[in-house]
Short mmCIF file of C-alpha atoms in Angstrom, two decimals:
data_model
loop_
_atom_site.label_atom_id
_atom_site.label_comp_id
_atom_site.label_asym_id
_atom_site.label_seq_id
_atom_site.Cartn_x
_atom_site.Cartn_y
_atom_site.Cartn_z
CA UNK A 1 29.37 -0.40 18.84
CA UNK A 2 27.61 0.94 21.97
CA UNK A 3 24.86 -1.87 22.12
CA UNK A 4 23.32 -0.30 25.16
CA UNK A 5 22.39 2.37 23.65
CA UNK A 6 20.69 0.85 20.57
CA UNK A 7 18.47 -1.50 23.47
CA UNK A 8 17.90 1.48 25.20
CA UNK A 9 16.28 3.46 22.10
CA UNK A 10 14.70 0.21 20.82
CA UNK A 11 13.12 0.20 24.67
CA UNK A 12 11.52 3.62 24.10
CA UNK A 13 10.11 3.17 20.58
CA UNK A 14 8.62 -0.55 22.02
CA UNK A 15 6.70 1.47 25.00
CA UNK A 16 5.80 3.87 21.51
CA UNK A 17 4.29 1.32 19.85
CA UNK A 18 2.24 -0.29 22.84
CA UNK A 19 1.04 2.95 23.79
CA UNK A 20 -0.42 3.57 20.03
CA UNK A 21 -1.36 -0.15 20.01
CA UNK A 22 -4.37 1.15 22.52
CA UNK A 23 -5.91 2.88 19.17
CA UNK A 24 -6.95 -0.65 17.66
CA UNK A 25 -7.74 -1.94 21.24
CA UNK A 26 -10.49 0.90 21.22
CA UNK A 27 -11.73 0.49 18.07
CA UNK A 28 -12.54 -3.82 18.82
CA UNK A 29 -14.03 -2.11 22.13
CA UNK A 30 -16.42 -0.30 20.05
CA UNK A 31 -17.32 -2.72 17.46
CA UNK A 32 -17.72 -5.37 19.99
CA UNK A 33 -14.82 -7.40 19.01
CA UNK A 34 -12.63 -9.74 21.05
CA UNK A 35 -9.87 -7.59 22.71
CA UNK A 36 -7.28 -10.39 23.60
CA UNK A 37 -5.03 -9.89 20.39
CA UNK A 38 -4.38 -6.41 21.49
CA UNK A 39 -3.77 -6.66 24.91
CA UNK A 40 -1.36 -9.37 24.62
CA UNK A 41 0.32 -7.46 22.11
CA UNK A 42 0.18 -4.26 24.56
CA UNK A 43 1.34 -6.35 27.36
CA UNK A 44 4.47 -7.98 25.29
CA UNK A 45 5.11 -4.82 23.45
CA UNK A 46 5.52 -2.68 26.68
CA UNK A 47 7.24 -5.48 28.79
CA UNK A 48 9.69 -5.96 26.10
CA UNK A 49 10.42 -1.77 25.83
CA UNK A 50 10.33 -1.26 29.48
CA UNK A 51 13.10 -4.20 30.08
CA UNK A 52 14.98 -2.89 27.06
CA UNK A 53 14.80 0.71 28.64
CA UNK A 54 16.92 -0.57 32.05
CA UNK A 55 20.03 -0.33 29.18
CA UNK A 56 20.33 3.40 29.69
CA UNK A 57 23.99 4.39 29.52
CA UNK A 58 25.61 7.84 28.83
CA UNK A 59 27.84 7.80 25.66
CA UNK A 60 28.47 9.56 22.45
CA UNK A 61 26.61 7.76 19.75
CA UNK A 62 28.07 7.13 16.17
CA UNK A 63 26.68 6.24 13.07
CA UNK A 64 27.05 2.73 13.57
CA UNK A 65 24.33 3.48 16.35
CA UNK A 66 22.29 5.07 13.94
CA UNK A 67 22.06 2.38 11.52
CA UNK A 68 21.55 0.02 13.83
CA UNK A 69 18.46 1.81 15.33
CA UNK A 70 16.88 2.55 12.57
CA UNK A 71 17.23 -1.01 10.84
CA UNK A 72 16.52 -2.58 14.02
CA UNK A 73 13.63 -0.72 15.15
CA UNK A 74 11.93 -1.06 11.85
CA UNK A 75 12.12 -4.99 12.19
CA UNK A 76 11.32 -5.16 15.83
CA UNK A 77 8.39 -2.99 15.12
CA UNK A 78 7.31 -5.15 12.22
CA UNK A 79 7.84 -8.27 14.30
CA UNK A 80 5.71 -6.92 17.62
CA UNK A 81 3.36 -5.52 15.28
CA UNK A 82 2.49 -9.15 13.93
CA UNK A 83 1.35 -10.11 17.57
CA UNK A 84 -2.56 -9.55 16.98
CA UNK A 85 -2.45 -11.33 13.81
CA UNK A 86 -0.61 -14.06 15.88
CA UNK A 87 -3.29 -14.01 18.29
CA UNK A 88 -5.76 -14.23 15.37
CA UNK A 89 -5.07 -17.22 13.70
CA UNK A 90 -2.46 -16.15 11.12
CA UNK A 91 0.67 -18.36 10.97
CA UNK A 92 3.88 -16.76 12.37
CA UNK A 93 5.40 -16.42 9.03
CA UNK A 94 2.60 -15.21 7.16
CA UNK A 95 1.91 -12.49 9.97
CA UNK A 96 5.36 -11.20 10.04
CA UNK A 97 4.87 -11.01 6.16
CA UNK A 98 1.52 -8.84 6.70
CA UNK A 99 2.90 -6.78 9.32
CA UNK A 100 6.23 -5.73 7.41
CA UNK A 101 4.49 -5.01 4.42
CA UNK A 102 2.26 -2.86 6.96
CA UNK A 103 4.88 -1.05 8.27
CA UNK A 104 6.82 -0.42 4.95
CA UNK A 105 3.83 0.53 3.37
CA UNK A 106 4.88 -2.00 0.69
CA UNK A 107 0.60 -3.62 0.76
CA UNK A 108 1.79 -7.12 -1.00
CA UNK A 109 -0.42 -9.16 1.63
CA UNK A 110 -0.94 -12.52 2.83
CA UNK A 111 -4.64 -12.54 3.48
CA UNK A 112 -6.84 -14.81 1.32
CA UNK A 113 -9.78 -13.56 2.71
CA UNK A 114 -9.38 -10.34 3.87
CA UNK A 115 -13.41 -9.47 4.94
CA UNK A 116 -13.10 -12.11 7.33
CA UNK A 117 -11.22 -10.78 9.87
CA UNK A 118 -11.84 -8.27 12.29
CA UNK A 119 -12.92 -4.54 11.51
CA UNK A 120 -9.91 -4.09 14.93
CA UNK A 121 -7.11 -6.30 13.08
CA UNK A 122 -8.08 -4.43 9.55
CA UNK A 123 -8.46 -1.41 11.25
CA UNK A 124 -4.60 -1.85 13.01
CA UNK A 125 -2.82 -3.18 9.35
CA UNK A 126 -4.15 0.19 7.85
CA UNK A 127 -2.89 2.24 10.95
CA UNK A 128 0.70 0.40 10.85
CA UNK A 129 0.93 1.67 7.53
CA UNK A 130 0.28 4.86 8.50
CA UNK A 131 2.67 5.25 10.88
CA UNK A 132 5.41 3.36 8.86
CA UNK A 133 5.01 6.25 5.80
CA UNK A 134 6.50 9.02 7.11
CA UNK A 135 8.42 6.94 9.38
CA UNK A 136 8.03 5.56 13.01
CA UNK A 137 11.36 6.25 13.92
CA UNK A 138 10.68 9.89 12.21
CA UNK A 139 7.64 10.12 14.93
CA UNK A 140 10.16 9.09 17.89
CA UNK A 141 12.84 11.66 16.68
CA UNK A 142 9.40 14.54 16.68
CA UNK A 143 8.25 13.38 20.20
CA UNK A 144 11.81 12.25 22.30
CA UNK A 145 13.75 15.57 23.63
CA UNK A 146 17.08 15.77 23.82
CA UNK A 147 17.96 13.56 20.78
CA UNK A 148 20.29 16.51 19.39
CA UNK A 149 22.92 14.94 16.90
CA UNK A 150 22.01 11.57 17.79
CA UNK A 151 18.87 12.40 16.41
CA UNK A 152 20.09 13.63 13.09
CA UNK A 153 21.88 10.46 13.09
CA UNK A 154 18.45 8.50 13.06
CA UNK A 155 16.90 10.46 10.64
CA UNK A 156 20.02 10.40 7.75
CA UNK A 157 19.68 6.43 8.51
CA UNK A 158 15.83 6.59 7.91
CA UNK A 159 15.10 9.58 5.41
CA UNK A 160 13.93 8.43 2.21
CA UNK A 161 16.21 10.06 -0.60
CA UNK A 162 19.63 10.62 -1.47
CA UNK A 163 19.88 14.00 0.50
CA UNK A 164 19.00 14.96 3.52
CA UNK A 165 15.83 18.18 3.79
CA UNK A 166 16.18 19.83 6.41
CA UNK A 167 13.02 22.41 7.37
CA UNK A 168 14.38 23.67 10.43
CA UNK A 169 18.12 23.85 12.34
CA UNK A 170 17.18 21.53 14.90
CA UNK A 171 16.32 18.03 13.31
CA UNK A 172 13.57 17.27 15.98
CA UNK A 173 11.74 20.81 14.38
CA UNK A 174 11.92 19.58 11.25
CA UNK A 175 10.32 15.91 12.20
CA UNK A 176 7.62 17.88 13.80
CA UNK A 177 6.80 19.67 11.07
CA UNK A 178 7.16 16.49 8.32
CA UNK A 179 5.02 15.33 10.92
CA UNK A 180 2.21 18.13 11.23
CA UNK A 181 2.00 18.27 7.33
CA UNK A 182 1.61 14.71 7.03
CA UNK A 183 -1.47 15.16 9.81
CA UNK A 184 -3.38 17.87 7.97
CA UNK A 185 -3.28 16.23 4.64
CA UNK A 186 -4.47 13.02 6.04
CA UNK A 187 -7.40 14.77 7.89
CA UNK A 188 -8.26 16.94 4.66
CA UNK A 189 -8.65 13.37 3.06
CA UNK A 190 -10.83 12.10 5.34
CA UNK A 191 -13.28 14.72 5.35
CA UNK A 192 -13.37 14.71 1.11
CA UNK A 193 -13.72 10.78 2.20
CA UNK A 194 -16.89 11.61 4.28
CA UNK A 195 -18.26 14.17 2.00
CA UNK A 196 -18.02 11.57 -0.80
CA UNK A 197 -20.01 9.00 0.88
CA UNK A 198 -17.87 6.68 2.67
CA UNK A 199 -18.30 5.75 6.21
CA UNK A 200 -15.65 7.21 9.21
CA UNK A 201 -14.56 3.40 9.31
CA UNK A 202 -13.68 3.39 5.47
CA UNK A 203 -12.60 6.87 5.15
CA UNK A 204 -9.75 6.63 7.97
CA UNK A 205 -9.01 3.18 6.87
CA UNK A 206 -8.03 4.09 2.99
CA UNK A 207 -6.50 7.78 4.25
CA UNK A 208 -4.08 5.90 6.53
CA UNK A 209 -3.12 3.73 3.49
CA UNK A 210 -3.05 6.45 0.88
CA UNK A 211 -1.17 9.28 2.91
CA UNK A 212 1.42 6.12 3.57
CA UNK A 213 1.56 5.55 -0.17
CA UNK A 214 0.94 1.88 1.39
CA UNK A 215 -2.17 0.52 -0.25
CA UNK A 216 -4.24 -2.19 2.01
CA UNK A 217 -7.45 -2.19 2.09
CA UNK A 218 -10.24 -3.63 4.32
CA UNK A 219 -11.49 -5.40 0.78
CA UNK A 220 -10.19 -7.85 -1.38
CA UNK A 221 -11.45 -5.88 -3.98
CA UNK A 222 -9.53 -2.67 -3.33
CA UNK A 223 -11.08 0.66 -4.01
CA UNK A 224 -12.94 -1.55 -6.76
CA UNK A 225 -15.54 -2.14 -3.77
CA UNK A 226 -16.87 1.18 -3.82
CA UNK A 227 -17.45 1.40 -7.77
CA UNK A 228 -17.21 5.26 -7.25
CA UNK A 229 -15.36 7.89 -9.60
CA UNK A 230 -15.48 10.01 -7.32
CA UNK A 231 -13.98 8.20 -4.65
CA UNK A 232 -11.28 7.21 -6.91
CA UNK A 233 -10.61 10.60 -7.88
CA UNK A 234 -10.12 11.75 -4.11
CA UNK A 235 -7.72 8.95 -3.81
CA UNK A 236 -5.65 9.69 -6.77
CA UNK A 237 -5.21 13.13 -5.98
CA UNK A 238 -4.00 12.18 -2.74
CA UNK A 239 -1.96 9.41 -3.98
CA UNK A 240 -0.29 11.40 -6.01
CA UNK A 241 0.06 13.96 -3.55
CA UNK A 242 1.91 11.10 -0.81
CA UNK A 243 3.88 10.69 -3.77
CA UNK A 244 5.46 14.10 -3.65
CA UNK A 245 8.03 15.48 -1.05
CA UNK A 246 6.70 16.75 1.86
CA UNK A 247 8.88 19.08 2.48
CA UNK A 248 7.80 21.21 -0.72
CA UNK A 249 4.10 20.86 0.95
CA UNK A 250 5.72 22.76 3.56
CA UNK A 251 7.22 25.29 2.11
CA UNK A 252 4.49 25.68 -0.95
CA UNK A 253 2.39 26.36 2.19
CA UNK A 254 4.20 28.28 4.67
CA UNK A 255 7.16 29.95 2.10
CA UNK A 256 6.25 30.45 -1.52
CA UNK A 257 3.10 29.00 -3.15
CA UNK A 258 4.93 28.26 -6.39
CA UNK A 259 7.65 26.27 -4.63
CA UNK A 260 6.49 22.76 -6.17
CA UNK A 261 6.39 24.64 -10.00
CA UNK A 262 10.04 25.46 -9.60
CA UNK A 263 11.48 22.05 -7.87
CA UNK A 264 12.65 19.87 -11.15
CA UNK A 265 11.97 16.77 -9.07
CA UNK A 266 8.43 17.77 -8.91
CA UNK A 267 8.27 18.68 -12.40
CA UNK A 268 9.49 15.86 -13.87
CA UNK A 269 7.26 13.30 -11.75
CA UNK A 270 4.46 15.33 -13.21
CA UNK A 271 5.53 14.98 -16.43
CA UNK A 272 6.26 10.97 -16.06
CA UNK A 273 2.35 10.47 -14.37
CA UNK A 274 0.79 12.48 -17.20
CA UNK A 275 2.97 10.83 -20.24
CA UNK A 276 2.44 7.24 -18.72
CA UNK A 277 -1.43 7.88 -18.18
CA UNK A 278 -1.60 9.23 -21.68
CA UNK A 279 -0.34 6.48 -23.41
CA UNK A 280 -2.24 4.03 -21.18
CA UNK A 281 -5.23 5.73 -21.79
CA UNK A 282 -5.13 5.67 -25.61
CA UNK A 283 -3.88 1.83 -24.96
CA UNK A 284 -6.96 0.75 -23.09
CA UNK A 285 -9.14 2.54 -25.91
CA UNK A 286 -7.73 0.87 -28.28
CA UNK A 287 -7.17 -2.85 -27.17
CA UNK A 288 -10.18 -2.94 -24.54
CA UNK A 289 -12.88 -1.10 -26.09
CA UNK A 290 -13.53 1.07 -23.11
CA UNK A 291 -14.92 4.60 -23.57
CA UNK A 292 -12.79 7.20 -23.65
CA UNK A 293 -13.54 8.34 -19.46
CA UNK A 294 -13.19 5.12 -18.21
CA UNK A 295 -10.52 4.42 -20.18
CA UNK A 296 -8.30 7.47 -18.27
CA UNK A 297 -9.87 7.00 -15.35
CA UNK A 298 -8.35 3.38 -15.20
CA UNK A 299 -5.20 4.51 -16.63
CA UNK A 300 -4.63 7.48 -14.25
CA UNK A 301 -5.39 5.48 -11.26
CA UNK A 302 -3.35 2.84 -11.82
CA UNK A 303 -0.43 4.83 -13.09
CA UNK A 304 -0.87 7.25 -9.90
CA UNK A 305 -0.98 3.79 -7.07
CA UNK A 306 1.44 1.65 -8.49
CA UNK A 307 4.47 4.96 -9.15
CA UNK A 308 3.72 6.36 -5.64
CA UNK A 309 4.03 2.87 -4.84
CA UNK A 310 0.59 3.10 -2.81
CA UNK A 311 -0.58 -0.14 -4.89
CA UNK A 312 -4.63 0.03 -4.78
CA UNK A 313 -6.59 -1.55 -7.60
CA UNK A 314 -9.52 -0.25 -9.12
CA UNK A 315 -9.66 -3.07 -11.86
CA UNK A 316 -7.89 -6.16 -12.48
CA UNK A 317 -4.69 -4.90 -14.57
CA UNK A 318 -3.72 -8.96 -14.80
CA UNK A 319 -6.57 -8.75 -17.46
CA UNK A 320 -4.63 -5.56 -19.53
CA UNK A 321 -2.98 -6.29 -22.76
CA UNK A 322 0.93 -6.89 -22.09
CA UNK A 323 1.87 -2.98 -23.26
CA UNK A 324 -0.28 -1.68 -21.14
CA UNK A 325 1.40 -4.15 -17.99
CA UNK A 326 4.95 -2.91 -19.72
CA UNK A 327 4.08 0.61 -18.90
CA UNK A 328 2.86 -0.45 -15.33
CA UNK A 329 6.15 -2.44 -15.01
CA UNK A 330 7.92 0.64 -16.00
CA UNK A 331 7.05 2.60 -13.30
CA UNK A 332 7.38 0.07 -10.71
CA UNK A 333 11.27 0.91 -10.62
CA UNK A 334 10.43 4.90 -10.63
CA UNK A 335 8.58 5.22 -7.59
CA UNK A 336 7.90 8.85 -5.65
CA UNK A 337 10.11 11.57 -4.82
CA UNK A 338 12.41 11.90 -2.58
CA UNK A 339 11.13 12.79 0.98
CA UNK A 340 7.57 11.56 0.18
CA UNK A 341 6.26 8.13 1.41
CA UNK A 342 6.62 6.65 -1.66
CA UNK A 343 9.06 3.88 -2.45
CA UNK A 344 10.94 2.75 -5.73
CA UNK A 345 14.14 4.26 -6.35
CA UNK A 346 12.78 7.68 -6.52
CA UNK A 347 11.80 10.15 -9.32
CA UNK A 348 15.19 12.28 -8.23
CA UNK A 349 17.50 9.63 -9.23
CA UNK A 350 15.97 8.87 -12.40
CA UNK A 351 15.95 12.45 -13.15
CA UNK A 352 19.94 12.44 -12.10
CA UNK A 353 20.52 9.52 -13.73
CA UNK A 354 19.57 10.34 -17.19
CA UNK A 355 21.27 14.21 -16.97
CA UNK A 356 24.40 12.41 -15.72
CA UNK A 357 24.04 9.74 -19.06
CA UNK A 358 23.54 12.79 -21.14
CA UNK A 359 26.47 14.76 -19.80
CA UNK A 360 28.33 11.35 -20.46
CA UNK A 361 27.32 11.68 -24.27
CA UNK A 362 28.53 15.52 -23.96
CA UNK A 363 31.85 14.11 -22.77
CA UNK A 364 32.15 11.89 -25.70
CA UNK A 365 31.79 14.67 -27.91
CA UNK A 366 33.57 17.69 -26.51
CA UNK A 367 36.26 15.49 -24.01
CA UNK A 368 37.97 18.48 -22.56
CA UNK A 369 34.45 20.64 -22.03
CA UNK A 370 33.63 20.74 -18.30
CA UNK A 371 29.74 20.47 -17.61
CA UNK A 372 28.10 19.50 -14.07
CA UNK A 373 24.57 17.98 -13.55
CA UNK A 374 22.30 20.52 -12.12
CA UNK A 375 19.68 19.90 -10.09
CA UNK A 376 17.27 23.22 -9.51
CA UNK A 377 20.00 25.72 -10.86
CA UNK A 378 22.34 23.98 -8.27
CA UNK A 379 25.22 21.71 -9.22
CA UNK A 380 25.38 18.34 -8.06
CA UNK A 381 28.64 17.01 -6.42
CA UNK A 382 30.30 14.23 -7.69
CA UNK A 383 29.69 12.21 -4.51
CA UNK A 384 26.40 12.64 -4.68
CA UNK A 385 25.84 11.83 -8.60
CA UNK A 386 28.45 8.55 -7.20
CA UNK A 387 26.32 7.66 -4.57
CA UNK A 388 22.95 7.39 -6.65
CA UNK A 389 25.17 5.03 -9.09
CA UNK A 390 25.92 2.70 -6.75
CA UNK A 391 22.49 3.15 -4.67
CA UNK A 392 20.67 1.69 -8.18
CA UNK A 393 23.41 -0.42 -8.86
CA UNK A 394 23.04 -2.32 -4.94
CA UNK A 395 19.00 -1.92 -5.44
CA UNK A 396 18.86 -3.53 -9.21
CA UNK A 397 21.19 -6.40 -7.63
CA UNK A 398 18.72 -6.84 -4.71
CA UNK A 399 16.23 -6.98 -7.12
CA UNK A 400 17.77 -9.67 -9.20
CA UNK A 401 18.59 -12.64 -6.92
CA UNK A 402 15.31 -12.03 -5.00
CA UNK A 403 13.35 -12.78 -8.54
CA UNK A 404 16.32 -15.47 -8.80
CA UNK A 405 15.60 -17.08 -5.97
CA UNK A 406 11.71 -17.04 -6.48
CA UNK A 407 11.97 -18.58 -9.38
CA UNK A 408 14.56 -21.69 -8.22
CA UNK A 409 11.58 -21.95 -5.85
CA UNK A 410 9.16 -22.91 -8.66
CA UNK A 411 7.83 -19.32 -9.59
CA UNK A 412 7.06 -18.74 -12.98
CA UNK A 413 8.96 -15.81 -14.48
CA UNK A 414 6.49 -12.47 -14.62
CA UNK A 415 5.74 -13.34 -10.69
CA UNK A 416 9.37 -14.01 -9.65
CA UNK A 417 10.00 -10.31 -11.15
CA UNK A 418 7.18 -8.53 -10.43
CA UNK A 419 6.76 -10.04 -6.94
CA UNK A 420 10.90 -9.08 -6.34
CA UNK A 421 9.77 -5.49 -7.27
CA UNK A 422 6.65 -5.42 -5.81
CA UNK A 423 8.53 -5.98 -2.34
CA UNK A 424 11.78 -4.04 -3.13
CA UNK A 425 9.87 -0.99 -4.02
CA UNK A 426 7.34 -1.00 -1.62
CA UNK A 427 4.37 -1.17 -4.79
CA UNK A 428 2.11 -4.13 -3.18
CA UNK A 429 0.75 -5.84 -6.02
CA UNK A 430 2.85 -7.67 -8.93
CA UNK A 431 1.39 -9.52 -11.72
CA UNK A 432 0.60 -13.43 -12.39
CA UNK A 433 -0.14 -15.01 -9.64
CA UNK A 434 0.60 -11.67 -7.24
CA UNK A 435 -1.62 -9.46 -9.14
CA UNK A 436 -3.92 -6.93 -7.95
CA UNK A 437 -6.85 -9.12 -7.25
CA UNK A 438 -4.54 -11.94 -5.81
CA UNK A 439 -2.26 -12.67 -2.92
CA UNK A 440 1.42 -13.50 -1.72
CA UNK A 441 -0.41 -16.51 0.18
CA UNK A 442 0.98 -18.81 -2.74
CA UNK A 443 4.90 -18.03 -2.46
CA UNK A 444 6.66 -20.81 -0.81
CA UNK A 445 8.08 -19.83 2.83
CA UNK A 446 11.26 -19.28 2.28
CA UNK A 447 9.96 -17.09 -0.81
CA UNK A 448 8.30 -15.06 2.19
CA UNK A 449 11.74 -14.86 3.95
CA UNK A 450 12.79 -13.07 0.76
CA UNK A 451 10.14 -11.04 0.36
CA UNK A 452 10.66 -9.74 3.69
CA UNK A 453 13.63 -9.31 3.60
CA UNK A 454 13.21 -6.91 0.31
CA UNK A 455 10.46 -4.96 1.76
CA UNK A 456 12.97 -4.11 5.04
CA UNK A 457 15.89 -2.97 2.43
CA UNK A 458 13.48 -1.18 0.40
CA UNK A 459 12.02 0.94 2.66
CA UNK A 460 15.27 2.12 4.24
CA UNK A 461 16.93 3.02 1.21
CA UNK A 462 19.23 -0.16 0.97
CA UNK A 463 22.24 0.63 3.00
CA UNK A 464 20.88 1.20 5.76
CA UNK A 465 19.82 -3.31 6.43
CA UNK A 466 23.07 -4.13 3.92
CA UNK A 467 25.88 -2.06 6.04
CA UNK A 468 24.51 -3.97 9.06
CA UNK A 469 26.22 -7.20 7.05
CA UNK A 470 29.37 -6.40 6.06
CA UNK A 471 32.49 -7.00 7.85
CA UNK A 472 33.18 -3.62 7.75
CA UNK A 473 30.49 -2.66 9.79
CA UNK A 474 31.75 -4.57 12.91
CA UNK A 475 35.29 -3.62 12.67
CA UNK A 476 36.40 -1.24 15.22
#
């Protein structure tokens, strides 16, 4: 493997990130806040890119590159991104926990108090989450010329989903205009923010966290602060528009208006959010005596955040009877579609996974029939129906010996799981003692280490962080 190239492109998306670090730095200008944690971040950020940038070398780059960057730059970004937190008291660990959750848009968080700190350092863990959901490295690839292939390279390694959507012939193009989308929406939410009642503060603050499908808020209470249907309406719209591929935005926009009608995936997440918020609904009505509004309104929320994965609260689901956390837990392992900034293992493998179980059954019955799994009048290759097998197979063993290994270290069961998931998938909150009202604060350190660990794999797709430890990998 070519190391000097992987410095060099880790050197350029450093000098990125301390060139968008300036954002927060403005923003603790403005409220009067101390400025130190930002420009020793800025200073250590850029220092570290520009030094890492003196590694430019000419040579083809492989996919060994590719991984590498990607996994790489999503760690070091994580890790430079805990610097203000650093600066503001936060332990090491626990700041590296906050900002990989940031940047992951996973929103499990370490912060016991979150109104104490800074509007700046609030203002910056919103923002990394931002720029985490449709992908920093996805950002670089719009903005650096002359990627070409090696580009593509980086965005196979990062792009969320089994296959690759390309918009446009040239991958930078089609980065751009992932990009743009993602821009418009989040503006379009921040006005309906505005218009709604909701300061500029609070309305960029929850956009950057609900366009990233990520989740944090500036209050410990989530979107529960604001005791406003309307405002939780707005977000669950957009929620559950993050939670759709962005690509179908796109062309629904700029192609054919009834693009997202006709894309299965799209379909079928649909039907999942209104047949779990159904049968929450009529759950909550029954066991908790709430009217009939509030009683969806609850529901559709909380279905919406925690199967995009976005993971905001507007009650305390700890408090739900256990069916109602079953169908919650449910849709933990769903997630959003492919291509959208939701995590999970995504609606389209779900959707592939039970047409390839009932073409199994067809088998059984008629064992010299031939019948392929289609997916939007399209037949899906073998490979690709392989690949998803062994993508849940890798993710539900990830998933396992991180709620193992929670609970050797003293966790009771429902948190050891829920918390494994809750990181794996990129959801946020969990249930126990990592509900939606609590905090990761209480996991033992090397339960953080874990945790971490899961929210890195999780966001890029799994083989992207495992191939980097196998043998194979580092074989010529």
């Amino acid at each position: 493997m070519n190391f000097k190239i992987v410095f060099y492109v880790l050197g350029g998306l450093l000098r990125l990130l301390g060139m968008l670090m300036i954002i927060p730095l403005a923003v603790a200008y403005y409220y009067g806040e101390s400025l130190t944690p930002f420009l020793v971040a800025i200073l250590i950020t850029s220092v570290t890119g520009l030094f890492l940038l003196t590694y430019r070398t000419e040579g083809e780059w492989m996919r060994k590159e590719g991984f590498a960057i990607v996994a790489l730059g999503w760690f070091a970004a994580a890790f430079f991104g805990a610097i203000p937190f650093v600066m503001d008291g936060i332990s090491p660990l626990n700041s590296l926990f906050e900002s990989m959750s940031a940047f992951t848009t996973t929103g499990s968080t370490i912060l016991v108090d979150i109104e104490s700190h800074s509007k700046s350092i609030l203002f910056w863990r919103s923002m990394m989450q931002w720029l985490g959901g449709m992908g920093i490295i996805v950002l670089f690839i719009a903005i650096l010329p002359k990627l070409g292939v090696a580009g593509r390279q980086l965005f196979r390694a990062e792009a969320p989903g089994p296959t690759e959507d390309k918009l446009k012939p040239r991958i930078r193009e089609t980065a751009k205009i992932l990009w743009m989308v993602y821009l418009v929406i989040s503006v379009l939410e921040v006005i309906a923010l505005l218009l709604a009642g909701l300061s500029l503060y609070d309305s960029v603050t929850h956009t950057f966290t609900t366009m990233a499908c990520g989740g944090f808020s500036p209050y410990g209470t989530s979107i529960e602060a604001f005791r406003s249907p309307l405002v939780e309406f707005i977000i669950t719209f957009f929620m559950f528009v993050s939670g759709a591929n962005f690509a179908l935005h796109y062309r629904a926009i700029y192609v054919d208006k009834k693009h997202l009608l006709k894309d299965d995936e799209f379909r079928f997440y649909t039907a999942l959010t209104l047949a779990a918020t159904g049968l929450l609904t009529l759950l909550l009505w029954r066991d908790l005596g709430t009217g009939l509004f509030d009683s969806f309104r609850f529901a559709i929320f909380q279905v919406v955040s925690i199967m995009t994965t976005t993971g905001f609260a507007t009650t305390d689901f700890n408090l739900w009877p256990e069916s109602g956390k079953m169908i919650l837990l449910m849709v933990m392992f769903v997630g959003g579609c492919a291509g959208s900034t939701g995590g999970g293992i995504k609606v389209v493998r779900i959707l592939m996974l039970l047409r390839h179980g009932r073409a199994e059954l067809f088998k059984t019955l008629h064992p010299r029939a031939v019948r392929g799994i289609k997916f939007n009048n399209k037949t899906v290759p073998d490979e690709v129906v392989n690949s998803i097998v062994s993508f849940v197979v890798i993710y539900l063993f990830v998933f396992f010996l991180g709620a193992l290994i929670l609970s050797v270290l003293g966790m009771d069961i429902i948190t050891s799981i829920t918390a494994s998931i809750a990181t794996l998938g990129n959801i946020g909150p969990g249930l126990n003692l990592v509900g939606p009202m609590g905090t990761f604060d209480t996991i033992p350190p090397l339960g953080k280490l874990v945790l971490i660990a899961n929210m890195w794999i999780g966001r890029l797709e799994v083989y992207t962080v495992i191939v980097l430890f196998t043998p194979e990998y580092w074989n010529k």
